[in-house]
């Protein structure tokens, strides 16, 4: 499971649930892996600030700045996203993999456009860093528990 944050008018995330993930236009349903499927890793904690950033990643950063900031977690791989519509500027996906681990899905994925800079961050709920908003842990929790804590 991955939780994601974006900055801008497109910041609606699909509803997440344990078991399957869907909601991406043209996407497919995927089985989610649980923490029991992976070895335990030291995750660290990143803070989330609305319209500012997540951990060392700040909305508006250029690709090179995202790669440099991601060094705290591991190595970064940059790829070009296929343009879905001519009105959008060139966009890159930066996948950050933890150091020293077996090859696996990225711990963090960042999306950067030529015009807006960093606009989206997705943290893997098992391999990625814990993310906290005003001290409340957001990643790797049951959605109902998170909702109750947010309301309280």
mmCIF file of C-alpha atoms in Angstrom:
data_model
loop_
_atom_site.group_PDB
_atom_site.id
_atom_site.type_symbol
_atom_site.label_atom_id
_atom_site.label_comp_id
_atom_site.label_asym_id
_atom_site.label_seq_id
_atom_site.Cartn_x
_atom_site.Cartn_y
_atom_site.Cartn_z
ATOM 1 C CA UNK A 1 0.000 0.000 0.000
ATOM 2 C CA UNK A 2 1.238 3.471 -0.783
ATOM 3 C CA UNK A 3 0.065 6.802 0.552
ATOM 4 C CA UNK A 4 0.668 9.801 -1.629
ATOM 5 C CA UNK A 5 0.689 13.562 -1.283
ATOM 6 C CA UNK A 6 0.386 16.109 -4.023
ATOM 7 C CA UNK A 7 0.391 19.859 -4.181
ATOM 8 C CA UNK A 8 -1.995 21.681 -6.503
ATOM 9 C CA UNK A 9 -5.570 21.457 -7.779
ATOM 10 C CA UNK A 10 -5.009 17.805 -8.798
ATOM 11 C CA UNK A 11 -4.347 16.709 -5.198
ATOM 12 C CA UNK A 12 -7.172 14.186 -4.873
ATOM 13 C CA UNK A 13 -5.835 10.732 -3.981
ATOM 14 C CA UNK A 14 -7.734 7.525 -4.726
ATOM 15 C CA UNK A 15 -9.369 5.839 -1.742
ATOM 16 C CA UNK A 16 -7.038 3.278 -0.202
ATOM 17 C CA UNK A 17 -8.075 0.105 1.445
ATOM 18 C CA UNK A 18 -6.312 -3.040 2.591
ATOM 19 C CA UNK A 19 -6.425 -5.887 0.094
ATOM 20 C CA UNK A 20 -6.557 -4.149 -3.295
ATOM 21 C CA UNK A 21 -5.771 -0.747 -4.731
ATOM 22 C CA UNK A 22 -7.642 0.776 -7.607
ATOM 23 C CA UNK A 23 -8.846 4.163 -8.666
ATOM 24 C CA UNK A 24 -6.192 5.177 -11.162
ATOM 25 C CA UNK A 25 -7.896 5.970 -14.477
ATOM 26 C CA UNK A 26 -7.022 3.157 -16.864
ATOM 27 C CA UNK A 27 -5.284 1.315 -14.019
ATOM 28 C CA UNK A 28 -5.725 -2.222 -12.795
ATOM 29 C CA UNK A 29 -6.522 -3.711 -9.411
ATOM 30 C CA UNK A 30 -3.430 -5.008 -7.628
ATOM 31 C CA UNK A 31 -3.058 -7.231 -4.597
ATOM 32 C CA UNK A 32 -1.345 -5.404 -1.771
ATOM 33 C CA UNK A 33 1.546 -6.916 0.102
ATOM 34 C CA UNK A 34 1.474 -6.687 3.871
ATOM 35 C CA UNK A 35 4.279 -5.969 6.323
ATOM 36 C CA UNK A 36 4.439 -9.686 7.079
ATOM 37 C CA UNK A 37 5.636 -10.247 3.510
ATOM 38 C CA UNK A 38 8.834 -8.247 4.094
ATOM 39 C CA UNK A 39 11.799 -8.192 6.421
ATOM 40 C CA UNK A 40 11.710 -5.405 9.004
ATOM 41 C CA UNK A 41 13.635 -2.292 7.965
ATOM 42 C CA UNK A 42 14.598 0.789 9.937
ATOM 43 C CA UNK A 43 12.128 3.249 8.482
ATOM 44 C CA UNK A 44 12.839 6.648 9.982
ATOM 45 C CA UNK A 45 10.182 9.350 10.178
ATOM 46 C CA UNK A 46 9.520 12.180 7.737
ATOM 47 C CA UNK A 47 7.210 15.076 8.516
ATOM 48 C CA UNK A 48 4.464 16.209 6.157
ATOM 49 C CA UNK A 49 3.560 19.892 5.839
ATOM 50 C CA UNK A 50 0.595 20.696 3.574
ATOM 51 C CA UNK A 51 1.660 22.600 0.430
ATOM 52 C CA UNK A 52 5.303 22.536 1.655
ATOM 53 C CA UNK A 53 6.612 18.983 1.326
ATOM 54 C CA UNK A 54 7.315 15.559 2.778
ATOM 55 C CA UNK A 55 10.556 14.935 4.687
ATOM 56 C CA UNK A 56 13.482 16.430 2.762
ATOM 57 C CA UNK A 57 11.368 16.779 -0.404
ATOM 58 C CA UNK A 58 9.847 20.220 -0.996
ATOM 59 C CA UNK A 59 7.113 20.866 -3.527
ATOM 60 C CA UNK A 60 8.515 22.861 -6.437
ATOM 61 C CA UNK A 61 12.003 21.262 -6.383
ATOM 62 C CA UNK A 62 13.729 20.507 -9.692
ATOM 63 C CA UNK A 63 14.610 16.894 -10.603
ATOM 64 C CA UNK A 64 18.257 17.313 -9.583
ATOM 65 C CA UNK A 65 17.219 18.741 -6.201
ATOM 66 C CA UNK A 66 14.852 15.801 -5.596
ATOM 67 C CA UNK A 67 17.636 13.312 -6.408
ATOM 68 C CA UNK A 68 20.032 15.127 -4.036
ATOM 69 C CA UNK A 69 17.443 15.281 -1.224
ATOM 70 C CA UNK A 70 16.565 11.586 -1.674
ATOM 71 C CA UNK A 71 20.158 10.618 -0.815
ATOM 72 C CA UNK A 72 19.136 10.473 2.872
ATOM 73 C CA UNK A 73 17.126 7.334 2.090
ATOM 74 C CA UNK A 74 18.950 5.612 -0.745
ATOM 75 C CA UNK A 75 19.664 5.660 -4.441
ATOM 76 C CA UNK A 76 17.374 7.359 -6.941
ATOM 77 C CA UNK A 77 16.401 6.260 -10.448
ATOM 78 C CA UNK A 78 14.919 8.909 -12.761
ATOM 79 C CA UNK A 79 12.651 8.025 -15.681
ATOM 80 C CA UNK A 80 10.550 10.072 -18.078
ATOM 81 C CA UNK A 81 6.767 9.757 -17.738
ATOM 82 C CA UNK A 82 4.824 9.253 -20.952
ATOM 83 C CA UNK A 83 2.845 12.372 -21.793
ATOM 84 C CA UNK A 84 -0.879 11.682 -21.578
ATOM 85 C CA UNK A 85 -1.903 15.094 -22.860
ATOM 86 C CA UNK A 86 -0.088 17.775 -24.849
ATOM 87 C CA UNK A 87 -1.035 20.504 -22.348
ATOM 88 C CA UNK A 88 1.161 18.995 -19.611
ATOM 89 C CA UNK A 89 4.864 19.773 -19.461
ATOM 90 C CA UNK A 90 7.564 17.094 -19.411
ATOM 91 C CA UNK A 91 7.255 14.999 -16.236
ATOM 92 C CA UNK A 92 9.735 12.692 -14.513
ATOM 93 C CA UNK A 93 9.299 9.890 -11.996
ATOM 94 C CA UNK A 94 12.033 9.576 -9.358
ATOM 95 C CA UNK A 95 12.064 6.169 -7.637
ATOM 96 C CA UNK A 96 14.089 5.977 -4.429
ATOM 97 C CA UNK A 97 15.281 2.568 -3.259
ATOM 98 C CA UNK A 98 16.731 1.911 0.195
ATOM 99 C CA UNK A 99 20.462 1.252 0.447
ATOM 100 C CA UNK A 100 21.668 -2.270 1.090
ATOM 101 C CA UNK A 101 18.362 -4.025 0.585
ATOM 102 C CA UNK A 102 17.417 -6.693 -1.889
ATOM 103 C CA UNK A 103 15.919 -5.347 -5.137
ATOM 104 C CA UNK A 104 12.326 -4.390 -4.448
ATOM 105 C CA UNK A 105 9.672 -1.793 -5.092
ATOM 106 C CA UNK A 106 10.735 1.794 -4.367
ATOM 107 C CA UNK A 107 10.429 3.120 -0.811
ATOM 108 C CA UNK A 108 9.494 6.563 -2.160
ATOM 109 C CA UNK A 109 8.348 7.722 -5.585
ATOM 110 C CA UNK A 110 8.366 11.423 -6.461
ATOM 111 C CA UNK A 111 6.807 13.121 -9.497
ATOM 112 C CA UNK A 112 8.419 16.239 -10.941
ATOM 113 C CA UNK A 113 7.214 18.367 -13.867
ATOM 114 C CA UNK A 114 9.265 20.811 -15.880
ATOM 115 C CA UNK A 115 6.821 23.655 -15.154
ATOM 116 C CA UNK A 116 5.785 23.022 -11.529
ATOM 117 C CA UNK A 117 8.738 21.091 -10.103
ATOM 118 C CA UNK A 118 8.008 18.424 -7.488
ATOM 119 C CA UNK A 119 4.241 17.997 -7.263
ATOM 120 C CA UNK A 120 3.671 14.500 -5.869
ATOM 121 C CA UNK A 121 5.274 12.140 -3.343
ATOM 122 C CA UNK A 122 4.217 8.532 -2.717
ATOM 123 C CA UNK A 123 5.708 6.626 0.252
ATOM 124 C CA UNK A 124 5.473 2.834 0.396
ATOM 125 C CA UNK A 125 3.610 1.902 3.582
ATOM 126 C CA UNK A 126 6.011 -0.962 4.375
ATOM 127 C CA UNK A 127 9.388 -0.002 2.894
ATOM 128 C CA UNK A 128 9.136 3.783 2.940
ATOM 129 C CA UNK A 129 9.661 6.184 5.817
ATOM 130 C CA UNK A 130 6.952 6.730 8.403
ATOM 131 C CA UNK A 131 5.274 10.046 7.645
ATOM 132 C CA UNK A 132 3.865 12.195 10.443
ATOM 133 C CA UNK A 133 1.553 15.198 10.329
ATOM 134 C CA UNK A 134 1.668 17.208 13.566
ATOM 135 C CA UNK A 135 2.998 14.108 15.355
ATOM 136 C CA UNK A 136 0.287 11.793 13.985
ATOM 137 C CA UNK A 137 1.725 8.836 12.025
ATOM 138 C CA UNK A 138 0.048 8.562 8.604
ATOM 139 C CA UNK A 139 1.738 5.620 6.851
ATOM 140 C CA UNK A 140 1.241 1.909 7.484
ATOM 141 C CA UNK A 141 -1.935 2.249 9.546
ATOM 142 C CA UNK A 142 -5.488 1.053 9.257
ATOM 143 C CA UNK A 143 -7.557 3.780 7.568
ATOM 144 C CA UNK A 144 -10.302 3.607 10.227
ATOM 145 C CA UNK A 145 -7.757 4.067 13.023
ATOM 146 C CA UNK A 146 -6.159 6.997 11.198
ATOM 147 C CA UNK A 147 -9.556 8.621 10.630
ATOM 148 C CA UNK A 148 -10.446 8.281 14.323
ATOM 149 C CA UNK A 149 -7.142 9.838 15.368
ATOM 150 C CA UNK A 150 -7.554 12.725 12.904
ATOM 151 C CA UNK A 151 -11.025 13.516 14.223
ATOM 152 C CA UNK A 152 -9.953 13.333 17.889
#
